[in-house]
Amino acid sequence: AEEAHAKAEAEAKANAEAEKELNAAQQKTTDSQDLDKVDHALRETLHEDKKEANRIAKALTVSSLKKVIREHGGHPLKTKSRKSEFVKAALNAVSDSSDSWDEVSQVLSEVLQSQSNQGRGFKPPSSSSNGKGSRHHR
């Protein structure tokens, strides 16, 4: 139990750090050059340290998500669970393959669309196995 507690504490600390970095990153413009840099950093890190990769991915996805959301005319992510869903989607896209940032942002766009179009007959990506996608059968 102590180990789990220490783990949770370390994670909370890492999240706070990521939040700080994220806020700093949002002050700067998120042009494709920045994304390339982060994408490269994320790739390097995935090989060395999963925790670090998660931290980078969190900062990467939440800021880029805001961009994707704007492009889709959606709303900023307000809840933690939605944020983590996106983070997972992005992490999977990057770690499962040698795909480019385009691939990651496409996954994020798909997840976004499935969330913003729920209840309008849109079929979410099959990767979401949490059952939430069946809402539109009502």
mmCIF file of N, CA and C in Angstrom, residues 15-116:
data_model
loop_
_atom_site.group_PDB
_atom_site.id
_atom_site.type_symbol
_atom_site.label_atom_id
_atom_site.label_comp_id
_atom_site.label_asym_id
_atom_site.label_seq_id
_atom_site.Cartn_x
_atom_site.Cartn_y
_atom_site.Cartn_z
ATOM 1 N N ASN A 15 2.274 15.219 -12.776
ATOM 2 C CA ASN A 15 1.149 15.891 -13.428
ATOM 3 C C ASN A 15 1.224 17.397 -13.221
ATOM 4 N N ALA A 16 1.598 17.796 -12.009
ATOM 5 C CA ALA A 16 1.724 19.223 -11.709
ATOM 6 C C ALA A 16 2.814 19.841 -12.581
ATOM 7 N N GLU A 17 3.924 19.103 -12.712
ATOM 8 C CA GLU A 17 5.018 19.568 -13.566
ATOM 9 C C GLU A 17 4.531 19.717 -15.005
ATOM 10 N N ALA A 18 3.833 18.693 -15.476
ATOM 11 C CA ALA A 18 3.336 18.699 -16.853
ATOM 12 C C ALA A 18 2.394 19.872 -17.065
ATOM 13 N N GLU A 19 1.577 20.130 -16.052
ATOM 14 C CA GLU A 19 0.628 21.238 -16.124
ATOM 15 C C GLU A 19 1.393 22.554 -16.274
ATOM 16 N N LYS A 20 2.475 22.687 -15.480
ATOM 17 C CA LYS A 20 3.290 23.896 -15.530
ATOM 18 C C LYS A 20 3.900 24.050 -16.922
ATOM 19 N N GLU A 21 4.486 22.950 -17.408
ATOM 20 C CA GLU A 21 5.103 22.996 -18.731
ATOM 21 C C GLU A 21 4.066 23.292 -19.797
ATOM 22 N N LEU A 22 2.911 22.688 -19.628
ATOM 23 C CA LEU A 22 1.834 22.885 -20.592
ATOM 24 C C LEU A 22 1.458 24.358 -20.658
ATOM 25 N N ASN A 23 1.284 24.968 -19.497
ATOM 26 C CA ASN A 23 0.919 26.379 -19.463
ATOM 27 C C ASN A 23 1.989 27.229 -20.128
ATOM 28 N N ALA A 24 3.239 26.877 -19.880
ATOM 29 C CA ALA A 24 4.333 27.609 -20.516
ATOM 30 C C ALA A 24 4.290 27.402 -22.026
ATOM 31 N N ALA A 25 4.013 26.158 -22.408
ATOM 32 C CA ALA A 25 3.983 25.838 -23.840
ATOM 33 C C ALA A 25 2.854 26.575 -24.538
ATOM 34 N N GLN A 26 1.755 26.766 -23.816
ATOM 35 C CA GLN A 26 0.617 27.429 -24.431
ATOM 36 C C GLN A 26 0.863 28.918 -24.629
ATOM 37 N N GLN A 27 1.817 29.462 -23.872
ATOM 38 C CA GLN A 27 2.164 30.862 -24.076
ATOM 39 C C GLN A 27 2.791 31.018 -25.460
ATOM 40 N N LYS A 28 3.566 29.999 -25.847
ATOM 41 C CA LYS A 28 4.201 30.039 -27.165
ATOM 42 C C LYS A 28 3.204 29.573 -28.207
ATOM 43 N N THR A 29 3.514 29.835 -29.449
ATOM 44 C CA THR A 29 2.606 29.363 -30.490
ATOM 45 C C THR A 29 2.864 27.887 -30.748
ATOM 46 N N THR A 30 1.796 27.161 -31.026
ATOM 47 C CA THR A 30 1.942 25.733 -31.302
ATOM 48 C C THR A 30 1.967 25.533 -32.803
ATOM 49 N N ASP A 31 3.078 25.888 -33.429
ATOM 50 C CA ASP A 31 3.147 25.652 -34.870
ATOM 51 C C ASP A 31 3.705 24.257 -35.107
ATOM 52 N N SER A 32 3.714 23.835 -36.360
ATOM 53 C CA SER A 32 4.109 22.463 -36.667
ATOM 54 C C SER A 32 5.555 22.179 -36.268
ATOM 55 N N GLN A 33 6.374 23.211 -36.236
ATOM 56 C CA GLN A 33 7.768 23.016 -35.838
ATOM 57 C C GLN A 33 7.827 22.544 -34.386
ATOM 58 N N ASP A 34 7.029 23.183 -33.529
ATOM 59 C CA ASP A 34 6.974 22.774 -32.128
ATOM 60 C C ASP A 34 6.504 21.338 -32.025
ATOM 61 N N LEU A 35 5.460 21.016 -32.784
ATOM 62 C CA LEU A 35 4.910 19.663 -32.731
ATOM 63 C C LEU A 35 5.962 18.647 -33.157
ATOM 64 N N ASP A 36 6.730 18.989 -34.190
ATOM 65 C CA ASP A 36 7.787 18.074 -34.629
ATOM 66 C C ASP A 36 8.795 17.840 -33.521
ATOM 67 N N LYS A 37 9.171 18.915 -32.842
ATOM 68 C CA LYS A 37 10.126 18.799 -31.751
ATOM 69 C C LYS A 37 9.587 17.895 -30.651
ATOM 70 N N VAL A 38 8.341 18.140 -30.269
ATOM 71 C CA VAL A 38 7.740 17.361 -29.194
ATOM 72 C C VAL A 38 7.582 15.909 -29.634
ATOM 73 N N ASP A 39 7.158 15.730 -30.867
ATOM 74 C CA ASP A 39 6.981 14.385 -31.401
ATOM 75 C C ASP A 39 8.294 13.621 -31.325
ATOM 76 N N HIS A 40 9.366 14.287 -31.722
ATOM 77 C CA HIS A 40 10.688 13.661 -31.689
ATOM 78 C C HIS A 40 11.072 13.325 -30.245
ATOM 79 N N ALA A 41 10.861 14.267 -29.351
ATOM 80 C CA ALA A 41 11.188 14.054 -27.939
ATOM 81 C C ALA A 41 10.390 12.877 -27.380
ATOM 82 N N LEU A 42 9.124 12.832 -27.764
ATOM 83 C CA LEU A 42 8.252 11.768 -27.280
ATOM 84 C C LEU A 42 8.751 10.406 -27.750
ATOM 85 N N ARG A 43 9.143 10.336 -29.027
ATOM 86 C CA ARG A 43 9.658 9.078 -29.577
ATOM 87 C C ARG A 43 10.896 8.612 -28.842
ATOM 88 N N GLU A 44 11.853 9.528 -28.675
ATOM 89 C CA GLU A 44 13.102 9.198 -27.994
ATOM 90 C C GLU A 44 12.783 8.660 -26.605
ATOM 91 N N THR A 45 11.899 9.373 -25.930
ATOM 92 C CA THR A 45 11.590 9.056 -24.546
ATOM 93 C C THR A 45 10.873 7.729 -24.405
ATOM 94 N N LEU A 46 10.003 7.427 -25.371
ATOM 95 C CA LEU A 46 9.257 6.171 -25.287
ATOM 96 C C LEU A 46 10.204 4.994 -25.140
ATOM 97 N N HIS A 47 11.373 5.090 -25.755
ATOM 98 C CA HIS A 47 12.328 3.991 -25.653
ATOM 99 C C HIS A 47 12.970 3.967 -24.274
ATOM 100 N N GLU A 48 13.173 5.133 -23.698
ATOM 101 C CA GLU A 48 13.939 5.190 -22.455
ATOM 102 C C GLU A 48 13.073 5.099 -21.206
ATOM 103 N N ASP A 49 11.969 5.807 -21.176
ATOM 104 C CA ASP A 49 11.233 5.906 -19.919
ATOM 105 C C ASP A 49 9.761 6.173 -20.168
ATOM 106 N N LYS A 50 8.942 5.176 -19.861
ATOM 107 C CA LYS A 50 7.516 5.288 -20.120
ATOM 108 C C LYS A 50 6.873 6.437 -19.337
ATOM 109 N N LYS A 51 7.310 6.609 -18.086
ATOM 110 C CA LYS A 51 6.697 7.645 -17.247
ATOM 111 C C LYS A 51 6.954 9.024 -17.843
ATOM 112 N N GLU A 52 8.198 9.233 -18.249
ATOM 113 C CA GLU A 52 8.572 10.502 -18.871
ATOM 114 C C GLU A 52 7.777 10.697 -20.158
ATOM 115 N N ALA A 53 7.604 9.606 -20.891
ATOM 116 C CA ALA A 53 6.853 9.673 -22.141
ATOM 117 C C ALA A 53 5.411 10.089 -21.865
ATOM 118 N N ASN A 54 4.855 9.540 -20.805
ATOM 119 C CA ASN A 54 3.487 9.901 -20.441
ATOM 120 C C ASN A 54 3.388 11.385 -20.126
ATOM 121 N N ARG A 55 4.398 11.894 -19.416
ATOM 122 C CA ARG A 55 4.391 13.297 -19.021
ATOM 123 C C ARG A 55 4.432 14.183 -20.271
ATOM 124 N N ILE A 56 5.330 13.840 -21.184
ATOM 125 C CA ILE A 56 5.444 14.624 -22.419
ATOM 126 C C ILE A 56 4.160 14.517 -23.225
ATOM 127 N N ALA A 57 3.654 13.292 -23.317
ATOM 128 C CA ALA A 57 2.450 13.079 -24.114
ATOM 129 C C ALA A 57 1.298 13.884 -23.554
ATOM 130 N N LYS A 58 1.261 13.987 -22.223
ATOM 131 C CA LYS A 58 0.175 14.726 -21.601
ATOM 132 C C LYS A 58 0.245 16.193 -22.026
ATOM 133 N N ALA A 59 1.432 16.765 -21.912
ATOM 134 C CA ALA A 59 1.604 18.163 -22.306
ATOM 135 C C ALA A 59 1.329 18.318 -23.796
ATOM 136 N N LEU A 60 1.844 17.364 -24.571
ATOM 137 C CA LEU A 60 1.675 17.407 -26.023
ATOM 138 C C LEU A 60 0.205 17.355 -26.402
ATOM 139 N N THR A 61 -0.504 16.359 -25.864
ATOM 140 C CA THR A 61 -1.865 16.156 -26.330
ATOM 141 C C THR A 61 -2.806 17.247 -25.857
ATOM 142 N N VAL A 62 -2.698 17.652 -24.609
ATOM 143 C CA VAL A 62 -3.678 18.620 -24.125
ATOM 144 C C VAL A 62 -3.570 19.927 -24.899
ATOM 145 N N SER A 63 -2.347 20.373 -25.189
ATOM 146 C CA SER A 63 -2.235 21.631 -25.940
ATOM 147 C C SER A 63 -2.625 21.443 -27.398
ATOM 148 N N SER A 64 -2.200 20.341 -28.007
ATOM 149 C CA SER A 64 -2.558 20.129 -29.407
ATOM 150 C C SER A 64 -4.038 19.848 -29.554
ATOM 151 N N LEU A 65 -4.597 19.249 -28.506
ATOM 152 C CA LEU A 65 -6.026 18.946 -28.542
ATOM 153 C C LEU A 65 -6.820 20.215 -28.680
ATOM 154 N N LYS A 66 -6.395 21.243 -27.972
ATOM 155 C CA LYS A 66 -7.137 22.497 -28.039
ATOM 156 C C LYS A 66 -7.168 22.973 -29.487
ATOM 157 N N LYS A 67 -6.044 22.761 -30.178
ATOM 158 C CA LYS A 67 -5.966 23.144 -31.584
ATOM 159 C C LYS A 67 -6.929 22.292 -32.407
ATOM 160 N N VAL A 68 -6.883 20.970 -32.188
ATOM 161 C CA VAL A 68 -7.758 20.057 -32.925
ATOM 162 C C VAL A 68 -9.221 20.405 -32.659
ATOM 163 N N ILE A 69 -9.496 20.698 -31.397
ATOM 164 C CA ILE A 69 -10.878 21.031 -31.018
ATOM 165 C C ILE A 69 -11.331 22.286 -31.746
ATOM 166 N N ARG A 70 -10.463 23.287 -31.782
ATOM 167 C CA ARG A 70 -10.824 24.518 -32.495
ATOM 168 C C ARG A 70 -11.142 24.203 -33.953
ATOM 169 N N GLU A 71 -10.306 23.341 -34.569
ATOM 170 C CA GLU A 71 -10.524 23.002 -35.975
ATOM 171 C C GLU A 71 -11.851 22.291 -36.167
ATOM 172 N N HIS A 72 -12.295 21.557 -35.144
ATOM 173 C CA HIS A 72 -13.550 20.824 -35.261
ATOM 174 C C HIS A 72 -14.722 21.614 -34.705
ATOM 175 N N GLY A 73 -14.459 22.847 -34.293
ATOM 176 C CA GLY A 73 -15.530 23.659 -33.751
ATOM 177 C C GLY A 73 -16.081 23.101 -32.453
ATOM 178 N N GLY A 74 -15.229 22.404 -31.719
ATOM 179 C CA GLY A 74 -15.675 21.805 -30.474
ATOM 180 C C GLY A 74 -15.359 22.690 -29.290
ATOM 181 N N HIS A 75 -15.340 22.112 -28.108
ATOM 182 C CA HIS A 75 -15.074 22.872 -26.896
ATOM 183 C C HIS A 75 -13.821 22.341 -26.218
ATOM 184 N N PRO A 76 -13.135 23.198 -25.483
ATOM 185 C CA PRO A 76 -11.947 22.742 -24.744
ATOM 186 C C PRO A 76 -12.341 21.629 -23.776
ATOM 187 N N LEU A 77 -11.385 20.764 -23.494
ATOM 188 C CA LEU A 77 -11.670 19.650 -22.601
ATOM 189 C C LEU A 77 -11.727 20.166 -21.176
ATOM 190 N N LYS A 78 -12.840 19.943 -20.526
ATOM 191 C CA LYS A 78 -12.974 20.475 -19.174
ATOM 192 C C LYS A 78 -12.799 19.405 -18.109
ATOM 193 N N THR A 79 -13.020 18.138 -18.469
ATOM 194 C CA THR A 79 -12.944 17.106 -17.437
ATOM 195 C C THR A 79 -11.675 16.287 -17.558
ATOM 196 N N LYS A 80 -11.181 15.820 -16.418
ATOM 197 C CA LYS A 80 -9.951 15.045 -16.396
ATOM 198 C C LYS A 80 -10.082 13.766 -17.208
ATOM 199 N N SER A 81 -11.223 13.082 -17.080
ATOM 200 C CA SER A 81 -11.376 11.788 -17.754
ATOM 201 C C SER A 81 -11.304 11.958 -19.268
ATOM 202 N N ARG A 82 -11.895 13.028 -19.774
ATOM 203 C CA ARG A 82 -11.844 13.244 -21.218
ATOM 204 C C ARG A 82 -10.415 13.519 -21.650
ATOM 205 N N LYS A 83 -9.705 14.299 -20.845
ATOM 206 C CA LYS A 83 -8.318 14.576 -21.178
ATOM 207 C C LYS A 83 -7.532 13.285 -21.249
ATOM 208 N N SER A 84 -7.714 12.426 -20.238
ATOM 209 C CA SER A 84 -6.901 11.214 -20.215
ATOM 210 C C SER A 84 -7.270 10.272 -21.354
ATOM 211 N N GLU A 85 -8.528 10.295 -21.780
ATOM 212 C CA GLU A 85 -8.911 9.484 -22.933
ATOM 213 C C GLU A 85 -8.094 9.910 -24.153
ATOM 214 N N PHE A 86 -7.966 11.217 -24.344
ATOM 215 C CA PHE A 86 -7.205 11.727 -25.481
ATOM 216 C C PHE A 86 -5.735 11.382 -25.336
ATOM 217 N N VAL A 87 -5.237 11.524 -24.107
ATOM 218 C CA VAL A 87 -3.827 11.231 -23.880
ATOM 219 C C VAL A 87 -3.546 9.780 -24.243
ATOM 220 N N LYS A 88 -4.450 8.892 -23.795
ATOM 221 C CA LYS A 88 -4.272 7.467 -24.106
ATOM 222 C C LYS A 88 -4.271 7.248 -25.618
ATOM 223 N N ALA A 89 -5.209 7.864 -26.292
ATOM 224 C CA ALA A 89 -5.320 7.682 -27.734
ATOM 225 C C ALA A 89 -4.034 8.122 -28.432
ATOM 226 N N ALA A 90 -3.519 9.262 -28.009
ATOM 227 C CA ALA A 90 -2.307 9.793 -28.628
ATOM 228 C C ALA A 90 -1.108 8.911 -28.314
ATOM 229 N N LEU A 91 -1.005 8.490 -27.059
ATOM 230 C CA LEU A 91 0.105 7.636 -26.657
ATOM 231 C C LEU A 91 0.096 6.339 -27.453
ATOM 232 N N ASN A 92 -1.075 5.735 -27.577
ATOM 233 C CA ASN A 92 -1.172 4.488 -28.323
ATOM 234 C C ASN A 92 -0.737 4.696 -29.756
ATOM 235 N N ALA A 93 -1.175 5.785 -30.345
ATOM 236 C CA ALA A 93 -0.841 6.046 -31.742
ATOM 237 C C ALA A 93 0.662 6.176 -31.918
ATOM 238 N N VAL A 94 1.313 6.826 -30.960
ATOM 239 C CA VAL A 94 2.750 7.034 -31.098
ATOM 240 C C VAL A 94 3.526 5.772 -30.758
ATOM 241 N N SER A 95 3.111 5.083 -29.678
ATOM 242 C CA SER A 95 3.929 3.963 -29.214
ATOM 243 C C SER A 95 3.697 2.685 -30.010
ATOM 244 N N ASP A 96 2.518 2.524 -30.614
ATOM 245 C CA ASP A 96 2.241 1.290 -31.339
ATOM 246 C C ASP A 96 2.910 1.256 -32.702
ATOM 247 N N SER A 97 3.463 2.362 -33.123
ATOM 248 C CA SER A 97 3.987 2.378 -34.474
ATOM 249 C C SER A 97 5.017 3.476 -34.617
ATOM 250 N N SER A 98 5.582 3.558 -35.800
ATOM 251 C CA SER A 98 6.551 4.621 -36.059
ATOM 252 C C SER A 98 5.860 5.731 -36.826
ATOM 253 N N ASP A 99 4.564 5.860 -36.564
ATOM 254 C CA ASP A 99 3.803 6.844 -37.318
ATOM 255 C C ASP A 99 4.185 8.274 -36.948
ATOM 256 N N SER A 100 3.874 9.178 -37.844
ATOM 257 C CA SER A 100 4.227 10.572 -37.649
ATOM 258 C C SER A 100 3.210 11.282 -36.772
ATOM 259 N N TRP A 101 3.479 12.524 -36.484
ATOM 260 C CA TRP A 101 2.545 13.323 -35.692
ATOM 261 C C TRP A 101 1.188 13.387 -36.385
ATOM 262 N N ASP A 102 1.183 13.385 -37.707
ATOM 263 C CA ASP A 102 -0.076 13.428 -38.453
ATOM 264 C C ASP A 102 -0.987 12.299 -38.023
ATOM 265 N N GLU A 103 -0.378 11.124 -37.850
ATOM 266 C CA GLU A 103 -1.145 9.953 -37.448
ATOM 267 C C GLU A 103 -1.758 10.178 -36.067
ATOM 268 N N VAL A 104 -0.939 10.713 -35.161
ATOM 269 C CA VAL A 104 -1.424 10.963 -33.807
ATOM 270 C C VAL A 104 -2.576 11.954 -33.835
ATOM 271 N N SER A 105 -2.397 13.041 -34.563
ATOM 272 C CA SER A 105 -3.450 14.059 -34.563
ATOM 273 C C SER A 105 -4.698 13.533 -35.248
ATOM 274 N N GLN A 106 -4.521 12.586 -36.177
ATOM 275 C CA GLN A 106 -5.693 12.007 -36.820
ATOM 276 C C GLN A 106 -6.488 11.184 -35.821
ATOM 277 N N VAL A 107 -5.767 10.408 -35.001
ATOM 278 C CA VAL A 107 -6.438 9.623 -33.961
ATOM 279 C C VAL A 107 -7.198 10.556 -33.033
ATOM 280 N N LEU A 108 -6.530 11.643 -32.645
ATOM 281 C CA LEU A 108 -7.176 12.595 -31.745
ATOM 282 C C LEU A 108 -8.412 13.193 -32.402
ATOM 283 N N SER A 109 -8.305 13.507 -33.680
ATOM 284 C CA SER A 109 -9.448 14.074 -34.385
ATOM 285 C C SER A 109 -10.612 13.100 -34.383
ATOM 286 N N GLU A 110 -10.289 11.810 -34.613
ATOM 287 C CA GLU A 110 -11.343 10.799 -34.633
ATOM 288 C C GLU A 110 -12.027 10.710 -33.277
ATOM 289 N N VAL A 111 -11.211 10.659 -32.228
ATOM 290 C CA VAL A 111 -11.781 10.568 -30.878
ATOM 291 C C VAL A 111 -12.650 11.790 -30.620
ATOM 292 N N LEU A 112 -12.115 12.948 -31.013
ATOM 293 C CA LEU A 112 -12.862 14.186 -30.827
ATOM 294 C C LEU A 112 -14.200 14.144 -31.537
ATOM 295 N N GLN A 113 -14.167 13.712 -32.790
ATOM 296 C CA GLN A 113 -15.398 13.687 -33.572
ATOM 297 C C GLN A 113 -16.389 12.729 -32.959
ATOM 298 N N SER A 114 -15.900 11.576 -32.488
ATOM 299 C CA SER A 114 -16.819 10.602 -31.922
ATOM 300 C C SER A 114 -17.464 11.174 -30.669
ATOM 301 N N GLN A 115 -16.724 12.028 -29.941
ATOM 302 C CA GLN A 115 -17.292 12.589 -28.723
ATOM 303 C C GLN A 115 -18.237 13.733 -29.038
ATOM 304 N N SER A 116 -17.862 14.566 -30.008
ATOM 305 C CA SER A 116 -18.700 15.738 -30.269
ATOM 306 C C SER A 116 -19.938 15.379 -31.078
#
